[in-house]
Amino acid sequence: MSNPAMPLFLLLLFSLSMLMQIEAKSNVHIVYLGERQHDDPKLVIDSHHEMLTKTVGSKEEASKLMVYNYKHGFSGFAARLTESQAQKLSGIVYLELDELYTASAEGKNEALLLNATLVAGKVVLIFPSSPLRVNLTQVKATGVAGVLLARNPAYAFAHCLDDFACIEVSPEVASQILLYARSTRFPVVKVLPSSTFDSKLVSPKVAIFSARGPNSIAPEILKPDIAAPGVNILAASSPISPFSFNGFDVLSGTSMATPHVSGIVALLKLAHPDWSPAAIKSALVTTAWKNGPSGSPISAQGTPIKIADPFDFGGGIVNPNEAADPGLVYDMTTDDYIHYLCAMSYNNYAISGLIGKPTMCPTETPSILDVNVPSLTISSIMNSTIVLTRTVTNVGDPKSVYKAVIEPPVGIIVSVKPEVLVFDSATKKMSYSVAVSTTHQVNTGYYFGSLTWTDGIHAVRIPLSVRTKKTYADD
């Protein structure tokens, strides 16, 4: 039986997790900017600071006033602003004075009760900033008829266990609801009974909270390496936790994905005790799944949802059975790690301390592009051709012949020398070079491809990520 249509109250409860003193002449305002304009969360944050800087006049002042950045499911921020400053903001979708934040900062846990007269009997749309934990019991105490919780399906689904109408919607749907509610004076919502639908297998999705690339410290080293199950994982929890159900909870996060990979690593080390950590990592990356069980590409959650790329899942979703027999691995020795440290401009004293013996970097700084990792990442290619080198170790049949298969990124020219690697009992390691150039005449974002070595049995695939970045001096 459906509920009668109920008024939809646009109370945007961007509940903030940290408490701080609020200046007397300013209040915390929630600024909603709609969908993200950048895939990189850092660029989203930078755009927020740039907007606030234009309003308050200086980067230093903007940094002081910024309280929180919404950078994953949508774009927005919370900042301590006077009314005049808030009115100066341009290009925003919605602006809300955050009474909840102000009350919480004063230590009033019953902050939501301040709005009881406004929300009683209505449906409330909530955009939580801490999507893993939302206190719906407190919301229910205000007398609301129901809650629309804007959150990504990737987060643990323990929120709506209360006995009143509680519906989770994606950030995209929530944005549409928000725009609808602002388009009419009396918005209404109808809550229907839940139904179960059987559907075909769908491909996995990279969770919105999963760590994304590019690598902000060393852009030429791919981030992340691999993806693993980490959404709605049934796990043991403290029996005294308020979120525990008889010592168990359903949790989501990278802390749930990591144990999966750790267990696989332990099994690989048991099967191959002579493999180094780098060899094990290589086996995981080069054998990972790029497609789901249905054969469809893996997607990445966000606004909007897109096909996942190496900045979402690295080599792909971990495939333990294939990782046990990768064919070739990209191994690393002490010299390879020294190469990396020198390329990152660590001084000789620091490197010597790490290595445990006197170590000198070469006079000419080595290229970080040549660190022997199972990926090829170029953060800035201009008019010239960039050449990278890699070395592979045969851990399969001693007599093997591998041929290169290239899937170049859009607008990128890629060639490999040699194109065939021949291994025998005397040749276990072989090096190859990859030449990369661009046909793009303007700056671009990253485009993605892959390089695979195959002997007909194994497919040793590494991700290829390239960004064209030109300067006026190139013309």
XYZ file of N, CA and C in Angstrom, residues 63-220:
474
model
N 41.586 29.872 2.999
C 42.012 28.647 3.678
C 41.518 28.602 5.118
N 41.514 29.759 5.781
C 41.055 29.825 7.170
C 39.548 29.585 7.273
N 38.803 30.068 6.281
C 37.345 29.996 6.346
C 36.789 28.653 5.876
N 37.576 27.925 5.083
C 37.100 26.649 4.554
C 36.984 25.628 5.681
N 35.833 24.970 5.763
C 35.587 23.975 6.808
C 35.671 22.560 6.253
N 35.072 22.339 5.098
C 35.026 20.980 4.554
C 34.796 21.048 3.048
N 35.369 20.060 2.330
C 35.177 19.964 0.882
C 34.421 18.683 0.532
N 33.337 18.838 -0.231
C 32.616 17.689 -0.766
C 33.183 17.432 -2.159
N 33.951 16.368 -2.310
C 34.750 16.195 -3.521
C 34.558 14.859 -4.220
N 33.707 13.985 -3.681
C 33.554 12.658 -4.268
C 32.225 12.514 -5.009
N 31.128 12.406 -4.282
C 29.838 12.183 -4.927
C 29.327 13.390 -5.681
N 29.695 14.580 -5.231
C 29.274 15.821 -5.882
C 30.282 16.894 -5.514
N 30.070 18.094 -5.992
C 30.989 19.195 -5.722
C 30.325 20.219 -4.819
N 31.033 20.608 -3.787
C 30.521 21.612 -2.865
C 31.483 21.790 -1.707
N 31.188 22.746 -0.857
C 32.046 22.950 0.308
C 31.265 23.625 1.418
N 31.827 23.570 2.610
C 31.293 24.282 3.767
C 32.329 25.314 4.183
N 31.887 26.531 4.438
C 32.811 27.597 4.805
C 32.146 28.550 5.785
N 32.960 29.158 6.647
C 32.464 30.160 7.594
C 32.411 31.503 6.879
N 31.208 31.979 6.625
C 31.028 33.196 5.844
C 30.029 34.123 6.518
N 30.228 35.411 6.291
C 29.200 36.368 6.670
C 28.115 36.324 5.601
N 26.974 36.921 5.889
C 25.893 36.903 4.912
C 26.293 37.612 3.627
N 27.037 38.707 3.762
C 27.442 39.453 2.564
C 28.407 38.635 1.715
N 29.315 37.905 2.363
C 30.236 37.053 1.613
C 29.484 35.924 0.917
N 28.526 35.350 1.613
C 27.753 34.251 1.030
C 27.007 34.703 -0.214
N 26.480 35.931 -0.187
C 25.716 36.434 -1.323
C 26.599 36.732 -2.530
N 27.912 36.899 -2.311
C 28.826 37.198 -3.411
C 29.193 35.959 -4.224
N 28.960 34.775 -3.669
C 29.322 33.548 -4.373
C 28.525 33.425 -5.662
N 29.198 33.088 -6.737
C 28.525 32.952 -8.032
C 28.704 31.533 -8.562
N 27.809 31.147 -9.453
C 27.906 29.836 -10.079
C 27.517 28.680 -9.184
N 26.716 28.955 -8.150
C 26.334 27.896 -7.224
C 24.929 27.395 -7.553
N 24.638 26.162 -7.149
C 23.307 25.593 -7.354
C 22.429 25.856 -6.149
N 23.026 25.739 -4.962
C 22.228 25.878 -3.748
C 23.120 26.351 -2.612
N 22.576 27.229 -1.767
C 23.295 27.753 -0.609
C 22.427 27.556 0.623
N 23.008 26.983 1.677
C 22.234 26.675 2.876
C 23.024 27.069 4.119
N 22.390 27.770 5.037
C 22.982 28.052 6.338
C 22.921 26.775 7.162
N 24.050 26.323 7.675
C 24.113 25.036 8.360
C 23.873 25.195 9.853
N 22.612 25.178 10.251
C 22.281 25.302 11.667
C 22.755 24.090 12.454
N 22.757 22.929 11.829
C 23.205 21.723 12.516
C 24.657 21.853 12.935
N 25.473 22.355 12.033
C 26.898 22.498 12.341
C 27.095 23.488 13.473
N 26.400 24.605 13.399
C 26.537 25.627 14.432
C 26.119 25.085 15.789
N 25.005 24.368 15.825
C 24.530 23.832 17.092
C 25.475 22.769 17.624
N 25.981 21.909 16.735
C 26.896 20.871 17.185
C 28.163 21.468 17.755
N 28.614 22.567 17.158
C 29.820 23.207 17.648
C 29.622 23.746 19.051
N 28.370 23.996 19.419
C 28.084 24.462 20.765
C 27.786 23.298 21.705
N 27.930 22.061 21.202
C 27.746 20.892 22.040
C 26.319 20.430 22.167
N 25.418 20.826 21.280
C 24.015 20.424 21.374
C 23.766 19.250 20.431
N 23.697 18.056 20.987
C 23.475 16.880 20.167
C 22.068 16.834 19.600
N 21.113 17.530 20.249
C 19.734 17.509 19.774
C 19.517 18.598 18.733
N 20.572 18.919 17.975
C 20.502 20.033 17.032
C 19.348 19.903 16.054
N 19.064 18.689 15.607
C 18.001 18.522 14.625
C 16.642 18.916 15.174
N 16.472 18.854 16.497
C 15.190 19.214 17.084
C 14.873 20.685 16.860
N 15.895 21.484 16.547
C 15.670 22.901 16.282
C 14.732 23.080 15.094
N 14.711 22.101 14.187
C 13.898 22.204 12.983
C 12.640 21.341 13.049
N 12.297 20.827 14.249
C 11.174 19.899 14.355
C 9.876 20.498 13.832
N 9.657 21.768 14.099
C 8.406 22.396 13.656
C 8.351 22.529 12.139
N 9.516 22.530 11.514
C 9.561 22.670 10.059
C 9.450 21.328 9.349
N 10.029 20.283 9.934
C 10.136 19.018 9.206
C 9.096 17.987 9.604
N 8.369 18.199 10.696
C 7.395 17.204 11.153
C 6.382 16.889 10.058
N 6.195 15.605 9.784
C 5.232 15.167 8.786
C 5.701 15.305 7.360
N 6.970 15.666 7.167
C 7.493 15.863 5.822
C 8.616 14.874 5.544
N 8.983 14.788 4.287
C 10.100 13.946 3.879
C 11.333 14.827 3.741
N 12.425 14.402 4.353
C 13.641 15.209 4.396
C 14.694 14.606 3.475
N 15.309 15.452 2.668
C 16.414 15.041 1.808
C 17.721 15.360 2.520
N 18.565 14.348 2.729
C 19.805 14.522 3.486
C 20.997 14.213 2.593
N 21.953 15.125 2.586
C 23.245 14.897 1.940
C 24.287 14.746 3.053
N 24.587 13.547 3.508
C 25.559 13.399 4.603
C 26.984 13.555 4.105
N 27.824 14.218 4.898
C 29.233 14.341 4.526
C 30.032 13.165 5.037
N 29.512 12.445 6.015
C 30.151 11.232 6.515
C 29.214 10.066 6.221
N 29.219 9.578 4.976
C 28.190 8.655 4.546
C 28.232 7.300 5.225
N 29.282 6.970 5.946
C 29.352 5.672 6.587
C 28.577 5.633 7.898
N 28.255 6.783 8.461
C 27.553 6.800 9.737
C 26.579 7.983 9.768
N 25.305 7.724 9.759
C 24.290 8.766 9.858
C 23.306 8.369 10.946
N 23.055 9.263 11.884
C 22.179 8.953 13.012
C 20.727 9.212 12.632
N 20.095 8.198 12.059
C 18.712 8.356 11.624
C 17.738 8.370 12.793
N 18.157 7.805 13.912
C 17.280 7.826 15.085
C 16.994 9.258 15.499
N 18.029 10.105 15.451
C 17.856 11.510 15.812
C 16.964 12.222 14.804
N 17.106 11.855 13.534
C 16.256 12.446 12.505
C 14.804 12.049 12.742
N 14.590 10.770 13.055
C 13.234 10.274 13.279
C 12.562 11.006 14.436
N 13.349 11.384 15.458
C 12.790 12.032 16.645
C 12.161 13.381 16.329
N 12.490 13.969 15.187
C 11.909 15.261 14.827
C 10.488 15.116 14.299
N 10.041 13.873 14.054
C 8.687 13.659 13.558
C 8.572 13.648 12.057
N 9.684 13.453 11.363
C 9.620 13.423 9.906
C 8.830 12.205 9.450
N 8.214 12.324 8.282
C 7.465 11.200 7.722
C 8.383 10.215 7.024
N 9.534 10.692 6.599
C 10.472 9.820 5.917
C 11.743 10.557 5.556
N 12.711 9.801 5.085
C 14.020 10.363 4.750
C 14.451 9.859 3.381
N 14.947 10.767 2.564
C 15.654 10.420 1.336
C 17.127 10.662 1.611
N 17.895 9.595 1.634
C 19.304 9.688 2.000
C 20.154 9.644 0.743
N 20.770 10.768 0.416
C 21.597 10.855 -0.788
C 22.969 10.284 -0.482
N 23.207 9.116 -0.974
C 24.487 8.479 -0.699
C 24.754 7.445 -1.771
N 26.006 7.118 -1.930
C 26.372 6.172 -2.956
C 26.076 4.750 -2.513
N 25.601 3.901 -3.415
C 25.312 2.509 -3.052
C 26.537 1.752 -2.565
N 27.730 2.317 -2.802
C 28.940 1.626 -2.372
C 29.070 1.577 -0.864
N 28.458 2.524 -0.164
C 28.610 2.557 1.278
C 27.748 1.493 1.948
N 28.177 1.078 3.129
C 27.461 0.032 3.860
C 25.993 0.411 4.022
N 25.111 -0.592 3.916
C 23.687 -0.285 3.833
C 22.965 -0.402 5.166
N 23.656 -0.163 6.277
C 23.038 -0.318 7.593
C 22.268 0.919 8.038
N 22.204 1.949 7.208
C 21.571 3.197 7.628
C 20.064 3.068 7.806
N 19.400 2.430 6.877
C 17.942 2.442 6.840
C 17.328 1.247 7.556
N 17.845 0.926 8.729
C 17.314 -0.195 9.491
C 16.221 0.240 10.451
N 15.870 1.521 10.443
C 14.848 2.010 11.357
C 13.461 1.718 10.783
N 12.446 1.883 11.634
C 11.097 1.481 11.243
C 10.276 2.652 10.721
N 10.840 3.417 9.834
C 10.074 4.449 9.152
C 10.625 4.584 7.741
N 9.905 5.302 6.897
C 10.268 5.366 5.481
C 11.662 5.951 5.308
N 12.563 5.157 4.793
C 13.946 5.599 4.588
C 14.423 5.018 3.267
N 14.736 5.888 2.341
C 15.110 5.453 1.002
C 16.467 6.047 0.646
N 17.364 5.194 0.191
C 18.667 5.657 -0.259
C 18.616 5.905 -1.761
N 19.115 7.054 -2.171
C 19.180 7.383 -3.590
C 20.599 7.810 -3.916
N 20.991 7.656 -5.162
C 22.330 8.045 -5.577
C 22.460 9.562 -5.588
N 23.696 10.082 -5.538
C 23.879 11.534 -5.615
C 23.272 12.138 -6.878
N 23.314 11.379 -8.003
C 22.728 11.887 -9.239
C 21.221 12.079 -9.094
N 20.552 11.064 -8.531
C 19.106 11.155 -8.332
C 18.783 12.249 -7.326
N 19.584 12.343 -6.265
C 19.353 13.370 -5.249
C 19.460 14.765 -5.850
N 20.406 14.945 -6.766
C 20.546 16.248 -7.421
C 19.300 16.582 -8.235
N 18.724 15.570 -8.898
C 17.495 15.802 -9.661
C 16.334 16.150 -8.734
N 16.271 15.474 -7.588
C 15.224 15.784 -6.610
C 15.389 17.211 -6.105
N 16.634 17.587 -5.843
C 16.916 18.934 -5.353
C 16.463 19.987 -6.360
N 16.797 19.769 -7.624
C 16.411 20.739 -8.653
C 14.892 20.792 -8.814
N 14.236 19.625 -8.706
C 12.773 19.609 -8.778
C 12.175 20.403 -7.620
N 12.668 20.170 -6.410
C 12.102 20.820 -5.230
C 12.260 22.333 -5.295
N 13.341 22.779 -5.928
C 13.562 24.219 -6.033
C 12.756 24.836 -7.171
N 12.164 23.974 -8.029
C 11.425 24.489 -9.182
C 9.949 24.732 -8.878
N 9.476 24.284 -7.716
C 8.062 24.439 -7.377
C 7.915 24.872 -5.926
N 6.831 25.562 -5.658
C 6.622 26.076 -4.306
C 6.208 24.975 -3.338
N 5.504 23.968 -3.847
C 5.017 22.898 -2.979
C 5.447 21.535 -3.541
N 6.715 21.189 -3.392
C 7.168 19.880 -3.882
C 6.563 18.749 -3.058
N 6.246 17.650 -3.709
C 5.680 16.490 -3.011
C 6.461 15.239 -3.395
N 6.369 14.235 -2.538
C 7.022 12.958 -2.794
C 6.073 11.849 -2.364
N 6.037 10.758 -3.128
C 5.207 9.604 -2.776
C 6.126 8.412 -2.545
N 5.984 7.777 -1.398
C 6.802 6.624 -1.042
C 5.998 5.357 -1.289
N 6.507 4.478 -2.144
C 5.826 3.234 -2.491
C 6.461 2.060 -1.751
N 5.729 0.950 -1.617
C 6.312 -0.229 -0.964
C 7.530 -0.731 -1.733
N 8.463 -1.332 -1.019
C 9.662 -1.851 -1.668
C 9.332 -3.097 -2.476
N 10.096 -3.320 -3.534
C 9.918 -4.490 -4.393
C 11.280 -5.076 -4.713
N 11.308 -6.345 -5.018
C 12.545 -7.032 -5.376
C 12.494 -7.401 -6.850
N 13.561 -7.075 -7.569
C 13.634 -7.368 -8.987
C 14.837 -8.264 -9.247
N 14.625 -9.331 -9.998
C 15.726 -10.180 -10.432
C 16.267 -9.614 -11.734
N 17.590 -9.586 -11.842
C 18.187 -9.039 -13.057
C 19.378 -9.889 -13.464
N 19.889 -9.604 -14.631
C 21.056 -10.315 -15.123
C 22.290 -9.884 -14.329
N 23.361 -10.667 -14.504
C 24.610 -10.311 -13.848
C 25.068 -8.939 -14.321
N 25.539 -8.159 -13.408
C 26.067 -6.845 -13.758
C 27.544 -6.808 -13.399
N 28.282 -5.967 -14.087
C 29.713 -5.869 -13.825
C 29.969 -5.120 -12.530
N 31.086 -5.422 -11.889
C 31.428 -4.711 -10.650
C 31.641 -3.225 -10.904
N 31.534 -2.458 -9.840
C 31.784 -1.021 -9.903
C 32.859 -0.667 -8.882
N 33.764 0.215 -9.269
C 34.755 0.725 -8.327
C 34.054 1.734 -7.427
N 34.118 1.506 -6.134
C 33.386 2.338 -5.177
C 33.856 3.781 -5.231
N 32.939 4.673 -4.939
C 33.252 6.098 -5.024
C 34.314 6.506 -4.014
N 34.399 5.794 -2.878
C 35.368 6.165 -1.847
C 36.738 5.542 -2.089
N 36.871 4.717 -3.107
C 38.140 4.053 -3.374
C 39.194 5.072 -3.795
N 40.432 4.853 -3.367
C 41.530 5.770 -3.687
C 41.726 5.847 -5.196
N 41.841 7.047 -5.711
C 41.967 7.255 -7.150
C 43.326 7.871 -7.491
N 43.728 7.695 -8.754
C 44.893 8.363 -9.281
C 44.484 9.686 -9.901
N 45.440 10.445 -10.404
C 46.859 10.092 -10.484
C 47.588 10.266 -9.163
N 48.794 9.749 -9.134
C 49.657 9.849 -7.962
C 50.090 11.302 -7.797
N 49.759 11.917 -6.666
C 50.059 13.340 -6.477
C 51.520 13.588 -6.130
N 52.235 12.568 -5.642
C 53.639 12.732 -5.249
C 54.569 12.339 -6.387
N 54.295 11.211 -7.005
C 55.101 10.742 -8.134
C 54.148 10.367 -9.264
N 53.747 11.332 -10.100
C 52.734 11.073 -11.138
C 53.104 9.947 -12.095
N 54.410 9.649 -12.219
C 54.827 8.600 -13.151
C 54.689 7.197 -12.570
